[in-house]
Coordinates of C-alpha atoms and ligand atoms in Angstrom, one line a residue:
M1 CA 70.3 91.9 6.1
S2 CA 70.9 89.1 7.9
D3 CA 72.4 90.2 10.9
T4 CA 70.0 89.7 13.9
I5 CA 68.5 92.3 16.0
A6 CA 66.7 92.4 19.4
A7 CA 65.1 95.3 21.1
I8 CA 62.7 96.0 23.8
A9 CA 58.6 96.7 22.2
T10 CA 57.2 97.8 25.0
A11 CA 57.2 101.1 27.0
P12 CA 60.6 101.7 28.8
M13 CA 58.7 101.9 32.2
K14 CA 57.8 99.6 34.6
S15 CA 54.8 97.4 33.3
A16 CA 53.3 94.1 34.3
I17 CA 54.3 92.2 30.8
G18 CA 57.6 93.4 29.0
I19 CA 58.0 92.1 25.2
I20 CA 61.6 91.2 23.6
R21 CA 61.7 90.8 19.8
I22 CA 64.5 88.8 17.7
S23 CA 64.5 89.1 14.3
G24 CA 67.4 87.4 11.9
Q25 CA 69.1 84.2 10.6
D26 CA 70.1 83.6 14.3
A27 CA 67.1 84.2 15.7
L28 CA 66.4 80.7 17.1
A29 CA 69.9 79.7 17.8
I30 CA 70.8 83.4 19.6
S31 CA 67.4 83.1 21.8
N32 CA 67.9 79.3 22.7
K33 CA 71.3 80.8 24.8
V34 CA 69.0 83.1 26.5
F35 CA 65.6 81.0 26.8
L36 CA 65.0 77.2 28.2
G37 CA 62.2 76.9 26.6
N38 CA 62.2 74.6 23.4
H39 CA 59.8 77.5 21.8
G40 CA 61.7 76.8 18.4
E41 CA 60.0 73.2 18.0
N42 CA 56.7 74.1 17.3
P43 CA 57.0 77.7 15.5
R44 CA 54.2 80.1 16.9
N45 CA 53.6 78.0 19.6
M46 CA 53.9 79.8 23.2
V47 CA 55.8 78.0 25.7
T48 CA 57.4 78.6 29.2
G49 CA 60.6 78.8 30.5
K50 CA 63.7 80.2 32.0
F51 CA 65.4 83.4 31.1
L52 CA 69.0 83.5 31.5
S53 CA 71.3 86.7 32.2
K54 CA 75.1 86.9 30.1
N55 CA 76.5 84.8 33.2
G56 CA 74.0 82.1 33.4
D57 CA 71.6 83.1 36.2
I58 CA 68.2 82.8 36.1
C59 CA 66.7 86.2 36.2
D60 CA 62.9 85.5 35.0
F61 CA 60.4 83.1 34.3
G62 CA 58.2 84.0 31.0
M63 CA 57.1 82.3 27.8
G64 CA 58.4 82.7 24.0
V65 CA 57.3 81.8 20.5
Y66 CA 58.9 81.2 17.5
F67 CA 58.1 82.6 14.3
K68 CA 59.5 81.0 11.5
A69 CA 60.7 83.1 8.4
P70 CA 59.0 84.3 6.2
A71 CA 55.4 83.3 7.9
S72 CA 56.7 86.4 10.7
F73 CA 56.2 90.2 11.1
T74 CA 59.5 90.9 9.6
G75 CA 59.8 87.7 6.9
E76 CA 62.8 86.8 8.7
D77 CA 63.2 84.1 11.8
C78 CA 61.9 85.9 14.9
V79 CA 61.4 85.3 18.6
E80 CA 59.4 87.4 21.1
F81 CA 60.0 87.1 24.5
Y82 CA 57.5 88.0 27.1
T83 CA 58.7 88.7 30.6
H84 CA 57.8 90.4 33.4
G85 CA 57.7 93.8 33.2
S86 CA 60.5 95.4 35.1
L87 CA 62.9 97.2 33.4
A88 CA 65.6 95.7 35.3
V89 CA 65.0 92.4 33.5
L90 CA 64.2 93.2 30.1
R91 CA 67.8 95.1 30.2
T92 CA 69.4 92.1 32.1
I93 CA 67.7 89.9 29.0
L94 CA 68.2 91.9 26.3
I95 CA 72.2 92.8 27.4
S96 CA 72.3 88.7 27.2
L97 CA 70.9 88.6 23.8
Y98 CA 73.3 90.9 22.6
H99 CA 76.4 88.6 24.3
A100 CA 74.6 85.6 22.5
G101 CA 75.5 87.8 19.2
A102 CA 72.4 90.0 18.4
R103 CA 72.9 93.6 18.1
P104 CA 70.6 96.5 19.0
A105 CA 67.9 97.4 16.1
N106 CA 67.6 100.4 15.0
P107 CA 64.5 102.3 15.4
G108 CA 62.0 101.3 13.0
E109 CA 64.5 98.4 12.0
F110 CA 61.9 95.3 12.6
T111 CA 59.1 97.3 10.2
H112 CA 62.2 98.3 7.8
R113 CA 62.8 94.6 7.2
A114 CA 58.9 93.6 6.9
F115 CA 58.8 96.4 4.4
L116 CA 62.5 95.1 2.2
N117 CA 60.9 91.5 2.8
G118 CA 57.7 92.6 0.6
K119 CA 55.6 92.2 4.2
M120 CA 54.0 95.4 3.5
D121 CA 54.0 98.7 1.4
L122 CA 55.0 102.1 2.7
T123 CA 51.4 103.1 3.0
Q124 CA 50.9 100.0 5.5
A125 CA 54.6 100.7 7.2
E126 CA 53.4 104.4 7.3
A127 CA 49.9 103.5 9.1
I128 CA 51.4 101.7 12.2
I129 CA 53.2 104.7 12.9
D130 CA 49.9 106.3 13.0
L131 CA 47.8 103.9 14.6
I132 CA 50.6 103.8 17.3
D133 CA 50.6 107.5 17.3
S134 CA 46.2 108.0 17.4
E135 CA 44.9 109.5 20.0
T136 CA 40.8 109.0 18.8
E137 CA 38.8 105.7 18.0
L138 CA 38.3 106.9 14.5
S139 CA 41.8 107.9 13.5
A140 CA 43.2 104.7 15.0
R141 CA 40.4 102.9 12.7
N142 CA 41.4 104.8 9.6
A143 CA 45.4 104.0 10.6
A144 CA 44.4 100.2 11.4
E145 CA 42.6 100.6 7.7
Q146 CA 45.3 101.8 5.6
M147 CA 47.4 98.9 7.6
N148 CA 45.4 97.1 6.3
G149 CA 46.3 98.3 3.0
S150 CA 43.4 100.1 1.7
L151 CA 45.3 102.8 1.0
G152 CA 48.0 101.2 -1.0
R153 CA 45.2 99.5 -2.8
E154 CA 43.4 102.9 -4.2
I155 CA 47.0 103.8 -5.3
S156 CA 48.3 100.5 -7.2
S157 CA 44.9 100.7 -8.4
I158 CA 45.1 103.8 -10.3
S159 CA 49.0 103.2 -11.1
Q160 CA 47.1 100.0 -13.2
K161 CA 45.0 102.0 -15.1
L162 CA 47.9 104.3 -16.0
T163 CA 50.1 101.6 -17.3
E164 CA 47.2 100.0 -19.2
I165 CA 46.9 103.4 -20.7
A166 CA 50.6 104.0 -21.7
S167 CA 50.7 100.6 -23.1
E168 CA 48.1 101.2 -25.8
F169 CA 50.1 103.5 -26.7
Y170 CA 53.6 102.1 -27.0
A171 CA 52.9 101.2 -30.7
Y172 CA 52.5 104.6 -32.1
I173 CA 55.6 105.4 -30.0
D174 CA 57.3 102.9 -32.2
Y175 CA 56.0 104.0 -35.5
P176 CA 55.6 108.0 -34.8
D177 CA 54.1 108.2 -38.0
D178 CA 50.6 106.4 -37.3
E179 CA 47.9 109.0 -36.4
I180 CA 46.2 108.4 -33.7
P181 CA 42.7 109.7 -34.6
Q182 CA 41.4 112.8 -32.2
T183 CA 38.2 110.6 -31.0
E184 CA 40.9 107.8 -29.3
R185 CA 42.9 111.0 -28.1
D186 CA 39.7 112.6 -26.5
D187 CA 38.7 109.2 -25.1
I188 CA 42.0 108.8 -23.6
A189 CA 42.1 112.4 -22.5
E190 CA 38.6 112.0 -20.6
K191 CA 39.9 108.5 -19.1
L192 CA 43.3 110.5 -18.0
Y193 CA 40.9 113.5 -16.5
A194 CA 39.2 110.8 -14.8
L195 CA 42.2 109.4 -12.6
S196 CA 43.6 113.0 -12.3
S197 CA 40.1 113.5 -10.0
Q198 CA 40.8 110.7 -8.3
T199 CA 44.3 111.5 -7.1
E200 CA 42.9 114.9 -6.4
A201 CA 40.3 114.2 -4.4
L202 CA 42.1 111.2 -2.5
G203 CA 45.1 114.4 -2.1
G204 CA 42.1 116.6 -0.9
T205 CA 40.9 114.4 1.7
F206 CA 44.2 115.8 4.0
E207 CA 42.5 118.4 4.4
K208 CA 40.2 117.0 7.2
G209 CA 42.2 113.8 7.6
R210 CA 45.6 115.5 8.6
F211 CA 43.4 116.2 12.4
F212 CA 43.0 112.8 12.4
R213 CA 46.9 112.4 13.0
D214 CA 48.2 115.9 14.4
G215 CA 44.3 116.9 16.3
V216 CA 43.1 120.5 16.1
K217 CA 45.8 123.0 17.2
V218 CA 43.1 125.2 19.5
A219 CA 44.9 128.7 20.3
L220 CA 43.2 130.7 23.4
I221 CA 43.9 134.1 23.1
G222 CA 42.9 137.5 24.7
R223 CA 44.2 140.1 26.7
P224 CA 45.1 139.5 30.0
N225 CA 42.7 138.4 33.2
V226 CA 39.9 137.3 30.3
G227 CA 39.8 134.1 31.8
K228 CA 42.0 132.0 28.9
S229 CA 43.6 129.8 31.8
S230 CA 40.0 129.2 33.5
L231 CA 38.9 128.5 30.3
L232 CA 41.2 126.0 29.5
N233 CA 40.9 124.5 33.1
A234 CA 37.1 124.5 32.6
L235 CA 37.6 122.3 29.1
L236 CA 40.2 120.3 30.5
G237 CA 38.3 119.5 33.7
C238 CA 41.3 120.2 36.0
E239 CA 43.7 122.8 36.6
R240 CA 46.3 123.0 34.4
S241 CA 46.9 126.4 33.9
I242 CA 47.7 128.9 36.5
V243 CA 44.7 131.2 37.6
T244 CA 45.5 134.3 39.2
D245 CA 44.2 138.1 39.4
L246 CA 48.1 139.1 38.6
E247 CA 48.3 140.2 34.2
G248 CA 50.7 138.9 32.9
T249 CA 51.4 135.5 34.8
T250 CA 50.9 133.1 31.5
R251 CA 54.6 134.0 29.7
D252 CA 54.9 130.7 27.6
T253 CA 52.4 128.9 25.6
I254 CA 50.8 125.8 27.2
E255 CA 49.7 123.1 25.5
E256 CA 47.1 120.3 26.6
N257 CA 45.2 117.6 24.5
L258 CA 41.6 116.4 24.8
S259 CA 39.8 114.4 23.1
I260 CA 36.2 115.0 22.5
N261 CA 33.6 113.6 20.5
S262 CA 36.1 111.7 18.6
L263 CA 38.3 114.8 17.9
A264 CA 41.8 115.3 19.2
L265 CA 42.1 118.9 20.5
R266 CA 45.7 120.5 21.0
L267 CA 44.5 123.3 23.4
I268 CA 47.5 126.3 23.9
D269 CA 46.8 128.9 25.7
T270 CA 48.7 131.7 25.7
A271 CA 50.1 134.9 27.0
G272 CA 47.8 138.1 27.3
L273 CA 48.2 140.2 24.9
R274 CA 49.2 144.1 26.0
D275 CA 52.2 145.9 25.6
A276 CA 54.7 143.7 27.7
E277 CA 56.6 145.3 30.6
T278 CA 59.3 142.7 30.4
I279 CA 61.7 141.1 27.6
P280 CA 60.0 137.4 29.2
E281 CA 56.3 138.8 28.6
Q282 CA 57.4 140.4 25.3
M283 CA 58.7 137.2 24.4
G284 CA 55.5 135.2 25.6
I285 CA 53.3 137.6 23.3
E286 CA 54.9 137.1 20.4
R287 CA 54.7 133.2 20.5
S288 CA 50.9 134.0 21.1
R289 CA 50.7 135.8 18.3
R290 CA 52.6 133.2 16.3
A291 CA 50.1 130.3 17.8
A292 CA 47.5 132.2 16.5
E293 CA 48.9 132.2 13.0
D294 CA 49.5 128.6 13.4
A295 CA 46.2 127.9 14.9
D296 CA 43.5 125.5 13.0
L297 CA 40.8 128.0 15.3
V298 CA 41.1 130.6 17.1
I299 CA 39.3 130.8 20.7
A300 CA 39.0 134.6 21.0
V301 CA 38.4 135.3 24.7
F302 CA 37.0 138.6 26.2
D303 CA 35.8 139.7 29.8
G304 CA 32.2 140.2 29.3
A305 CA 31.7 142.2 32.6
E306 CA 34.3 144.6 30.8
E307 CA 34.1 147.4 28.2
I308 CA 35.8 146.6 25.1
N309 CA 39.3 148.5 24.9
D310 CA 42.2 148.7 22.2
Y311 CA 43.8 145.2 23.4
D312 CA 40.2 143.5 22.8
K313 CA 40.1 145.5 19.8
E314 CA 43.4 143.7 18.4
V315 CA 42.1 140.4 19.4
I316 CA 39.1 140.9 17.4
E317 CA 41.1 141.5 14.3
I318 CA 43.5 138.7 14.7
A319 CA 40.3 136.3 15.3
K320 CA 39.0 137.8 11.7
K321 CA 42.0 136.9 9.9
Q322 CA 41.1 133.0 10.8
R323 CA 38.7 130.4 11.7
S324 CA 37.6 131.6 15.0
I325 CA 35.0 131.7 17.8
C326 CA 34.5 134.8 19.9
V327 CA 33.7 133.7 23.4
I328 CA 32.3 136.4 26.0
N329 CA 33.1 135.2 29.2
K330 CA 32.6 136.5 32.9
T331 CA 28.9 136.5 32.0
D332 CA 28.1 135.5 35.5
L333 CA 29.1 139.2 36.5
G334 CA 26.9 140.1 34.2
C335 CA 27.2 141.5 30.7
V336 CA 28.2 145.4 29.9
L337 CA 30.7 144.2 26.6
D338 CA 29.3 145.8 23.5
K339 CA 28.6 142.9 20.9
E340 CA 28.3 144.7 17.9
A341 CA 32.2 144.7 17.9
F342 CA 32.4 140.8 16.6
S343 CA 30.3 141.4 13.5
N344 CA 29.8 138.4 11.8
L345 CA 32.1 136.3 14.2
P346 CA 30.7 133.2 16.1
T347 CA 30.0 134.3 19.3
I348 CA 29.3 132.4 22.7
E349 CA 28.7 133.5 26.5
I350 CA 30.2 131.3 28.7
S351 CA 31.3 131.7 32.4
A352 CA 34.7 129.4 32.8
K353 CA 34.4 130.4 36.6
E354 CA 30.6 128.6 37.3
K355 CA 31.5 125.9 33.7
T356 CA 28.3 127.3 32.1
G357 CA 28.1 127.2 28.2
T358 CA 31.7 125.2 28.2
D359 CA 30.0 122.4 26.5
R360 CA 28.0 124.5 23.7
L361 CA 31.6 125.5 23.2
L362 CA 32.6 122.1 22.7
D363 CA 30.1 121.4 20.3
M364 CA 30.7 124.3 18.4
I365 CA 34.5 123.1 17.6
C366 CA 32.7 119.9 16.7
D367 CA 30.8 120.9 14.4
I368 CA 33.3 123.6 12.7
F369 CA 35.6 120.2 12.0
E370 CA 32.9 117.6 11.6
I371 CA 35.3 114.9 12.1
A372 CA 32.6 112.6 12.4
D373 CA 31.5 112.6 8.3
I374 CA 35.1 111.7 7.6
P375 CA 35.2 108.4 5.9
C376 CA 37.6 105.9 8.4
D377 CA 37.9 103.5 5.8
G378 CA 41.7 104.2 5.3
K379 CA 41.1 106.6 2.0
T380 CA 41.2 109.3 3.9
V381 CA 44.7 110.8 3.9
T382 CA 46.7 111.8 6.8
N383 CA 50.4 112.1 5.7
P384 CA 51.2 114.9 4.4
R385 CA 54.0 112.9 2.6
H386 CA 50.8 111.3 0.8
A387 CA 49.2 114.1 0.3
S388 CA 51.5 116.5 -1.2
T389 CA 52.6 113.0 -3.7
L390 CA 49.3 112.8 -4.8
M391 CA 49.0 116.3 -5.9
R392 CA 52.2 116.0 -8.0
A393 CA 50.8 112.6 -9.4
T394 CA 47.4 114.6 -10.3
D395 CA 49.7 117.4 -12.3
S396 CA 51.2 114.6 -14.0
I397 CA 48.2 113.2 -15.2
K398 CA 46.0 116.5 -16.1
S399 CA 49.1 117.1 -18.4
S400 CA 49.3 114.0 -19.9
A401 CA 45.7 114.5 -20.7
D402 CA 45.8 118.2 -22.0
A403 CA 48.5 116.4 -24.5
F404 CA 46.4 113.9 -25.4
R405 CA 43.4 115.8 -26.1
G406 CA 45.2 118.7 -27.6
G407 CA 47.1 116.3 -30.0
I408 CA 50.5 116.9 -28.9
Y409 CA 53.2 113.7 -30.2
P410 CA 52.3 110.6 -27.9
D411 CA 55.5 110.0 -26.9
L412 CA 55.3 113.8 -24.7
A413 CA 51.9 112.4 -23.7
V414 CA 52.9 108.6 -22.2
S415 CA 56.3 110.3 -20.4
D416 CA 54.2 112.5 -18.5
I417 CA 52.1 109.4 -17.4
E418 CA 55.1 107.4 -16.9
N419 CA 56.0 110.3 -14.3
A420 CA 52.9 109.5 -12.5
I421 CA 53.3 106.2 -12.0
N422 CA 56.7 106.7 -10.6
I423 CA 55.7 109.6 -8.4
L424 CA 52.7 107.1 -7.5
G425 CA 55.1 104.9 -6.7
E426 CA 56.8 107.2 -4.4
I427 CA 53.7 106.2 -2.1
T428 CA 53.3 102.8 -2.1
G429 CA 57.3 102.5 -1.7
L430 CA 58.1 101.0 -5.5
H431 CA 59.9 104.2 -6.3
A432 CA 60.9 105.5 -3.0
Q433 CA 64.3 107.0 -3.2
D434 CA 66.4 105.2 -0.4
A435 CA 66.9 108.3 1.7
I436 CA 63.1 109.3 2.1
I437 CA 62.5 105.5 3.2
S438 CA 65.2 105.6 6.0
D439 CA 63.7 109.1 6.8
I440 CA 60.6 107.2 7.3
F441 CA 62.0 104.4 9.4
S442 CA 63.9 106.8 11.4
R443 CA 60.9 108.0 12.6
F444 CA 59.4 105.1 14.4
C445 CA 60.1 103.6 17.5
V446 CA 63.7 101.1 18.7
G447 CA 61.4 97.6 18.7
K448 CA 59.1 98.7 16.2
Ligands
GDP501 P1 43.9 135.1 31.7 O1 44.8 135.7 32.3 O2 43.2 135.7 30.6 O3 44.1 133.6 31.7 O4 42.9 135.1 33.3 P2 42.9 133.9 34.3 O5 41.8 132.4 33.9 O6 44.0 133.7 34.8 O7 41.6 134.7 35.5 C1 42.2 135.9 35.4 C2 40.7 136.0 36.7 O8 39.7 135.8 36.3 C3 41.1 135.6 37.9 O9 40.5 135.8 39.1 C4 39.5 134.5 37.0 O10 39.2 134.0 38.6 C5 38.8 135.3 36.9 N1 37.8 134.5 36.3 C6 38.1 133.9 34.8 N2 36.9 133.5 34.6 C7 36.1 134.0 35.2 C8 34.6 134.0 35.1 O11 33.8 133.2 34.1 N3 33.6 134.3 36.3 C9 34.4 135.4 37.3 N4 33.1 135.9 37.7 N5 35.7 135.2 37.2 C10 36.3 134.3 36.4

């Protein structure tokens, strides 16, 4: 890849400063045609200068810096421009760069080049997306640690131990008549079981680690008029959802994000469950049921000032099927509802209108997910690809351990170890297929 790419690296909106990135073997020559500032004379030195449009007119004054290969993000010659953050200015400079010989960068192409040039492994590249997408301090910290290579190093160290074990047994494969003593087989099986526990535990961190990346999906369900929208608004501290006395107002799901104690909540207000009167309402109710099924937590809302009816009973049945909290709302009007109906489900009384009990509800949610206890050392797996690959590697390591212990021919046991090493290599990128790699980088934004 020697062609030179250019892209705007900052968000496509008006801002104080805009950044343009250029990478490739002609980065300096091309940028010299657009930026008059001698930034190439001293690499890694920021210099001021003028930016020219493709017609040679001055379109901005700003700064440029040259990173000489291989000491750059991509490992190639790179230039970065810092301009005023007008989209018109940024586009004019970008077009000028295209005119001078650069081509538009594809999504993630800068990072893809960095990966191909050995600047980072795949876990570090993927951590960049997680860092950009992170919504809480904890998820940013974990992503930053992964970007720093902690997950990649952990996986490489397991691979290294597997390689050492496999190489001990190549001799027996070459001389199949030599018997491996059973004590040696048992020893090796123990080591392999220990490594499989390590990959299994690492993969298991995804159970909570996924909340770092995707947030916790919380669906508010209940029959119409129990106060779901009022509760969403109370939690958000703003009027996001329409609140009326009319039933069937919320026909589609409404999703809002709320970060609380490092937990990113994705709150989903749903259409009230009842016998729909119209097709759009029926569709909305179907979505409510699906949202409840997909949610990590169901908040089942009830009107405390009314007796439980058949629709409430249906809501209780949904709540029983998964992790849920029953919220008895409208307690400012008094409580006539029979709490026995909730049997053992966690229950809380609130008033969305008066905003009482809502803080306690948030505490209950945080206690359920205990995100503050998750280590942010980068060894918490947040990526579903990493989690499923670690589980495949675990199976392969376990099967090699079983084979060693069971006295099976060493070549079968060793081939399972080699398989596990290859699987782990899919995570770091050492053995990942091109299609997987392209797919990963296509999810980046242009300019990254
Ligand atoms: P939804 O259909 O379940 O989303 O219910 P809404 O949030 O739209 O509320 C229906 C009606 O109940 C509205 O008139 C709200 O003002 C009222 N309401 C909601 N929560 C409370 C509450 O805590 N106390 C009282 N008194 N009224 C409430």
